[in-house]
Amino acid sequence: MIHYICDRCKRQINTADQTRYVIQIDIQSVVDNSQVEMEEDIDHLAELHQMLEGMNQEVLNEEAQSSHHGQYDLCPECHRQFLKNPLGRDSMLALGFSNN
Ligand SMILES: [Zn+2]
C-alpha cells in the first residue's frame, strides 16, 4: 500500500479512509508587451531602458524563479485550509483590512 504524506502538515494520509487531494501548480511569468507600446512615452521609456540595463542580471534571475511547476498532496484538513486561503495571504489580509 502506498502511503502519502501531506505536503502542508507532513501527516500521513491514510487513503483507506481519507481523501487525498492533489494540487497542481503551474506558474508562468507573463509580460504584456502590447501594454507598454500603447503607453509609449519617450522620457519614460528612456528611463526604463536605463533601469533595465542596470538590472539585467536581476531580471533574468527573477524570471527563472517566477516560473514554477509543482504537484502537492494534501490531507482533507489542509485541503480545507488551502481553499480558504489559496494564495497564502496572512490572516490580517484575509480579514479584509477591517481593523484599520
Ligand atoms: Zn495536511
JSON list of C-alpha atoms and ligand atoms in Angstrom, two decimals:
[
{"chain": "A", "resi": 1, "resn": "MET", "atom": "CA", "xyz": [0.00, 0.00, 0.00]},
{"chain": "A", "resi": 2, "resn": "ILE", "atom": "CA", "xyz": [1.29, 3.43, -0.92]},
{"chain": "A", "resi": 3, "resn": "HIS", "atom": "CA", "xyz": [1.47, 5.94, 1.90]},
{"chain": "A", "resi": 4, "resn": "TYR", "atom": "CA", "xyz": [1.09, 9.58, 1.05]},
{"chain": "A", "resi": 5, "resn": "ILE", "atom": "CA", "xyz": [2.37, 12.41, 3.19]},
{"chain": "A", "resi": 6, "resn": "CYS", "atom": "CA", "xyz": [0.57, 15.72, 3.28]},
{"chain": "A", "resi": 7, "resn": "ASP", "atom": "CA", "xyz": [2.92, 18.36, 1.90]},
{"chain": "A", "resi": 8, "resn": "ARG", "atom": "CA", "xyz": [1.47, 21.02, 4.17]},
{"chain": "A", "resi": 9, "resn": "CYS", "atom": "CA", "xyz": [1.29, 19.41, 7.64]},
{"chain": "A", "resi": 10, "resn": "LYS", "atom": "CA", "xyz": [3.50, 16.38, 6.95]},
{"chain": "A", "resi": 11, "resn": "ARG", "atom": "CA", "xyz": [0.94, 13.97, 8.38]},
{"chain": "A", "resi": 12, "resn": "GLN", "atom": "CA", "xyz": [0.37, 10.67, 6.70]},
{"chain": "A", "resi": 13, "resn": "ILE", "atom": "CA", "xyz": [-2.73, 10.43, 4.58]},
{"chain": "A", "resi": 14, "resn": "ASN", "atom": "CA", "xyz": [-4.50, 7.14, 5.12]},
{"chain": "A", "resi": 15, "resn": "THR", "atom": "CA", "xyz": [-6.11, 6.70, 1.72]},
{"chain": "A", "resi": 16, "resn": "ALA", "atom": "CA", "xyz": [-8.25, 3.83, 3.03]},
{"chain": "A", "resi": 17, "resn": "ASP", "atom": "CA", "xyz": [-10.50, 6.27, 4.89]},
{"chain": "A", "resi": 18, "resn": "GLN", "atom": "CA", "xyz": [-9.23, 9.70, 3.88]},
{"chain": "A", "resi": 19, "resn": "THR", "atom": "CA", "xyz": [-9.38, 11.52, 0.60]},
{"chain": "A", "resi": 20, "resn": "ARG", "atom": "CA", "xyz": [-6.07, 12.61, -0.81]},
{"chain": "A", "resi": 21, "resn": "TYR", "atom": "CA", "xyz": [-6.19, 15.96, -2.54]},
{"chain": "A", "resi": 22, "resn": "VAL", "atom": "CA", "xyz": [-3.64, 16.85, -5.19]},
{"chain": "A", "resi": 23, "resn": "ILE", "atom": "CA", "xyz": [-2.85, 20.45, -6.00]},
{"chain": "A", "resi": 24, "resn": "GLN", "atom": "CA", "xyz": [-1.11, 21.14, -9.27]},
{"chain": "A", "resi": 25, "resn": "ILE", "atom": "CA", "xyz": [0.59, 24.50, -9.52]},
{"chain": "A", "resi": 26, "resn": "ASP", "atom": "CA", "xyz": [1.81, 25.90, -12.79]},
{"chain": "A", "resi": 27, "resn": "ILE", "atom": "CA", "xyz": [3.12, 29.45, -12.59]},
{"chain": "A", "resi": 28, "resn": "GLN", "atom": "CA", "xyz": [4.35, 31.37, -15.60]},
{"chain": "A", "resi": 29, "resn": "SER", "atom": "CA", "xyz": [5.58, 34.92, -15.77]},
{"chain": "A", "resi": 30, "resn": "VAL", "atom": "CA", "xyz": [3.59, 36.82, -18.35]},
{"chain": "A", "resi": 31, "resn": "VAL", "atom": "CA", "xyz": [4.90, 40.04, -19.88]},
{"chain": "A", "resi": 32, "resn": "ASP", "atom": "CA", "xyz": [2.34, 42.02, -21.80]},
{"chain": "A", "resi": 33, "resn": "ASN", "atom": "CA", "xyz": [4.45, 43.99, -24.29]},
{"chain": "A", "resi": 34, "resn": "SER", "atom": "CA", "xyz": [1.48, 45.49, -26.10]},
{"chain": "A", "resi": 35, "resn": "GLN", "atom": "CA", "xyz": [0.57, 47.46, -22.96]},
{"chain": "A", "resi": 36, "resn": "VAL", "atom": "CA", "xyz": [4.00, 49.12, -22.90]},
{"chain": "A", "resi": 37, "resn": "GLU", "atom": "CA", "xyz": [3.82, 50.14, -26.56]},
{"chain": "A", "resi": 38, "resn": "MET", "atom": "CA", "xyz": [0.38, 51.66, -26.20]},
{"chain": "A", "resi": 39, "resn": "GLU", "atom": "CA", "xyz": [1.51, 53.82, -23.31]},
{"chain": "A", "resi": 40, "resn": "GLU", "atom": "CA", "xyz": [4.61, 54.92, -25.15]},
{"chain": "A", "resi": 41, "resn": "ASP", "atom": "CA", "xyz": [6.31, 57.89, -23.58]},
{"chain": "A", "resi": 42, "resn": "ILE", "atom": "CA", "xyz": [9.82, 58.66, -24.77]},
{"chain": "A", "resi": 43, "resn": "ASP", "atom": "CA", "xyz": [11.18, 60.01, -21.49]},
{"chain": "A", "resi": 44, "resn": "HIS", "atom": "CA", "xyz": [9.63, 57.22, -19.57]},
{"chain": "A", "resi": 45, "resn": "LEU", "atom": "CA", "xyz": [10.96, 54.57, -21.95]},
{"chain": "A", "resi": 46, "resn": "ALA", "atom": "CA", "xyz": [14.49, 56.02, -21.80]},
{"chain": "A", "resi": 47, "resn": "GLU", "atom": "CA", "xyz": [14.33, 55.85, -18.03]},
{"chain": "A", "resi": 48, "resn": "LEU", "atom": "CA", "xyz": [13.01, 52.34, -18.15]},
{"chain": "A", "resi": 49, "resn": "HIS", "atom": "CA", "xyz": [15.73, 51.35, -20.58]},
{"chain": "A", "resi": 50, "resn": "GLN", "atom": "CA", "xyz": [18.46, 52.65, -18.30]},
{"chain": "A", "resi": 51, "resn": "MET", "atom": "CA", "xyz": [16.89, 50.84, -15.39]},
{"chain": "A", "resi": 52, "resn": "LEU", "atom": "CA", "xyz": [16.67, 47.58, -17.32]},
{"chain": "A", "resi": 53, "resn": "GLU", "atom": "CA", "xyz": [20.29, 47.78, -18.43]},
{"chain": "A", "resi": 54, "resn": "GLY", "atom": "CA", "xyz": [21.42, 48.20, -14.87]},
{"chain": "A", "resi": 55, "resn": "MET", "atom": "CA", "xyz": [19.18, 45.45, -13.56]},
{"chain": "A", "resi": 56, "resn": "ASN", "atom": "CA", "xyz": [19.59, 42.99, -16.40]},
{"chain": "A", "resi": 57, "resn": "GLN", "atom": "CA", "xyz": [21.07, 40.22, -14.32]},
{"chain": "A", "resi": 58, "resn": "GLU", "atom": "CA", "xyz": [18.50, 40.61, -11.57]},
{"chain": "A", "resi": 59, "resn": "VAL", "atom": "CA", "xyz": [15.64, 40.50, -14.04]},
{"chain": "A", "resi": 60, "resn": "LEU", "atom": "CA", "xyz": [16.93, 37.25, -15.51]},
{"chain": "A", "resi": 61, "resn": "ASN", "atom": "CA", "xyz": [17.12, 35.66, -12.08]},
{"chain": "A", "resi": 62, "resn": "GLU", "atom": "CA", "xyz": [13.66, 36.84, -11.25]},
{"chain": "A", "resi": 63, "resn": "GLU", "atom": "CA", "xyz": [12.23, 35.31, -14.41]},
{"chain": "A", "resi": 64, "resn": "ALA", "atom": "CA", "xyz": [13.80, 31.97, -13.65]},
{"chain": "A", "resi": 65, "resn": "GLN", "atom": "CA", "xyz": [12.26, 31.98, -10.20]},
{"chain": "A", "resi": 66, "resn": "SER", "atom": "CA", "xyz": [8.82, 33.11, -11.26]},
{"chain": "A", "resi": 67, "resn": "SER", "atom": "CA", "xyz": [8.28, 30.02, -13.36]},
{"chain": "A", "resi": 68, "resn": "HIS", "atom": "CA", "xyz": [7.25, 27.10, -11.24]},
{"chain": "A", "resi": 69, "resn": "HIS", "atom": "CA", "xyz": [5.55, 23.80, -11.71]},
{"chain": "A", "resi": 70, "resn": "GLY", "atom": "CA", "xyz": [4.75, 21.52, -8.84]},
{"chain": "A", "resi": 71, "resn": "GLN", "atom": "CA", "xyz": [2.36, 18.93, -7.51]},
{"chain": "A", "resi": 72, "resn": "TYR", "atom": "CA", "xyz": [1.44, 18.64, -3.86]},
{"chain": "A", "resi": 73, "resn": "ASP", "atom": "CA", "xyz": [-0.53, 16.13, -1.82]},
{"chain": "A", "resi": 74, "resn": "LEU", "atom": "CA", "xyz": [-2.89, 17.46, 0.82]},
{"chain": "A", "resi": 75, "resn": "CYS", "atom": "CA", "xyz": [-4.85, 15.78, 3.60]},
{"chain": "A", "resi": 76, "resn": "PRO", "atom": "CA", "xyz": [-8.56, 16.72, 3.89]},
{"chain": "A", "resi": 77, "resn": "GLU", "atom": "CA", "xyz": [-7.88, 19.25, 6.66]},
{"chain": "A", "resi": 78, "resn": "CYS", "atom": "CA", "xyz": [-5.14, 21.04, 4.72]},
{"chain": "A", "resi": 79, "resn": "HIS", "atom": "CA", "xyz": [-7.26, 20.96, 1.60]},
{"chain": "A", "resi": 80, "resn": "ARG", "atom": "CA", "xyz": [-9.95, 22.85, 3.51]},
{"chain": "A", "resi": 81, "resn": "GLN", "atom": "CA", "xyz": [-7.40, 25.36, 4.80]},
{"chain": "A", "resi": 82, "resn": "PHE", "atom": "CA", "xyz": [-5.94, 25.75, 1.32]},
{"chain": "A", "resi": 83, "resn": "LEU", "atom": "CA", "xyz": [-9.34, 26.54, -0.18]},
{"chain": "A", "resi": 84, "resn": "LYS", "atom": "CA", "xyz": [-9.87, 29.25, 2.43]},
{"chain": "A", "resi": 85, "resn": "ASN", "atom": "CA", "xyz": [-6.56, 30.87, 1.59]},
{"chain": "A", "resi": 86, "resn": "PRO", "atom": "CA", "xyz": [-5.10, 29.52, -1.66]},
{"chain": "A", "resi": 87, "resn": "LEU", "atom": "CA", "xyz": [-2.57, 32.32, -2.07]},
{"chain": "A", "resi": 88, "resn": "GLY", "atom": "CA", "xyz": [-1.22, 32.01, 1.44]},
{"chain": "A", "resi": 89, "resn": "ARG", "atom": "CA", "xyz": [-2.15, 35.55, 2.38]},
{"chain": "A", "resi": 90, "resn": "ASP", "atom": "CA", "xyz": [-1.60, 36.23, 6.04]},
{"chain": "A", "resi": 91, "resn": "SER", "atom": "CA", "xyz": [-4.61, 36.25, 8.31]},
{"chain": "A", "resi": 92, "resn": "MET", "atom": "CA", "xyz": [-4.63, 40.05, 8.68]},
{"chain": "A", "resi": 93, "resn": "LEU", "atom": "CA", "xyz": [-5.18, 40.48, 4.95]},
{"chain": "A", "resi": 94, "resn": "ALA", "atom": "CA", "xyz": [-7.70, 37.66, 4.85]},
{"chain": "A", "resi": 95, "resn": "LEU", "atom": "CA", "xyz": [-9.82, 39.57, 7.36]},
{"chain": "A", "resi": 96, "resn": "GLY", "atom": "CA", "xyz": [-10.15, 42.37, 4.82]},
{"chain": "A", "resi": 97, "resn": "PHE", "atom": "CA", "xyz": [-8.47, 45.40, 6.46]},
{"chain": "A", "resi": 98, "resn": "SER", "atom": "CA", "xyz": [-11.48, 45.80, 8.73]},
{"chain": "A", "resi": 99, "resn": "ASN", "atom": "CA", "xyz": [-9.33, 46.73, 11.72]},
{"chain": "A", "resi": 100, "resn": "ASN", "atom": "CA", "xyz": [-7.96, 49.90, 10.13]},
{"chain": "B", "resi": 1, "resn": "ZN", "atom": "ZN", "xyz": [-2.25, 18.17, 5.99]}
]
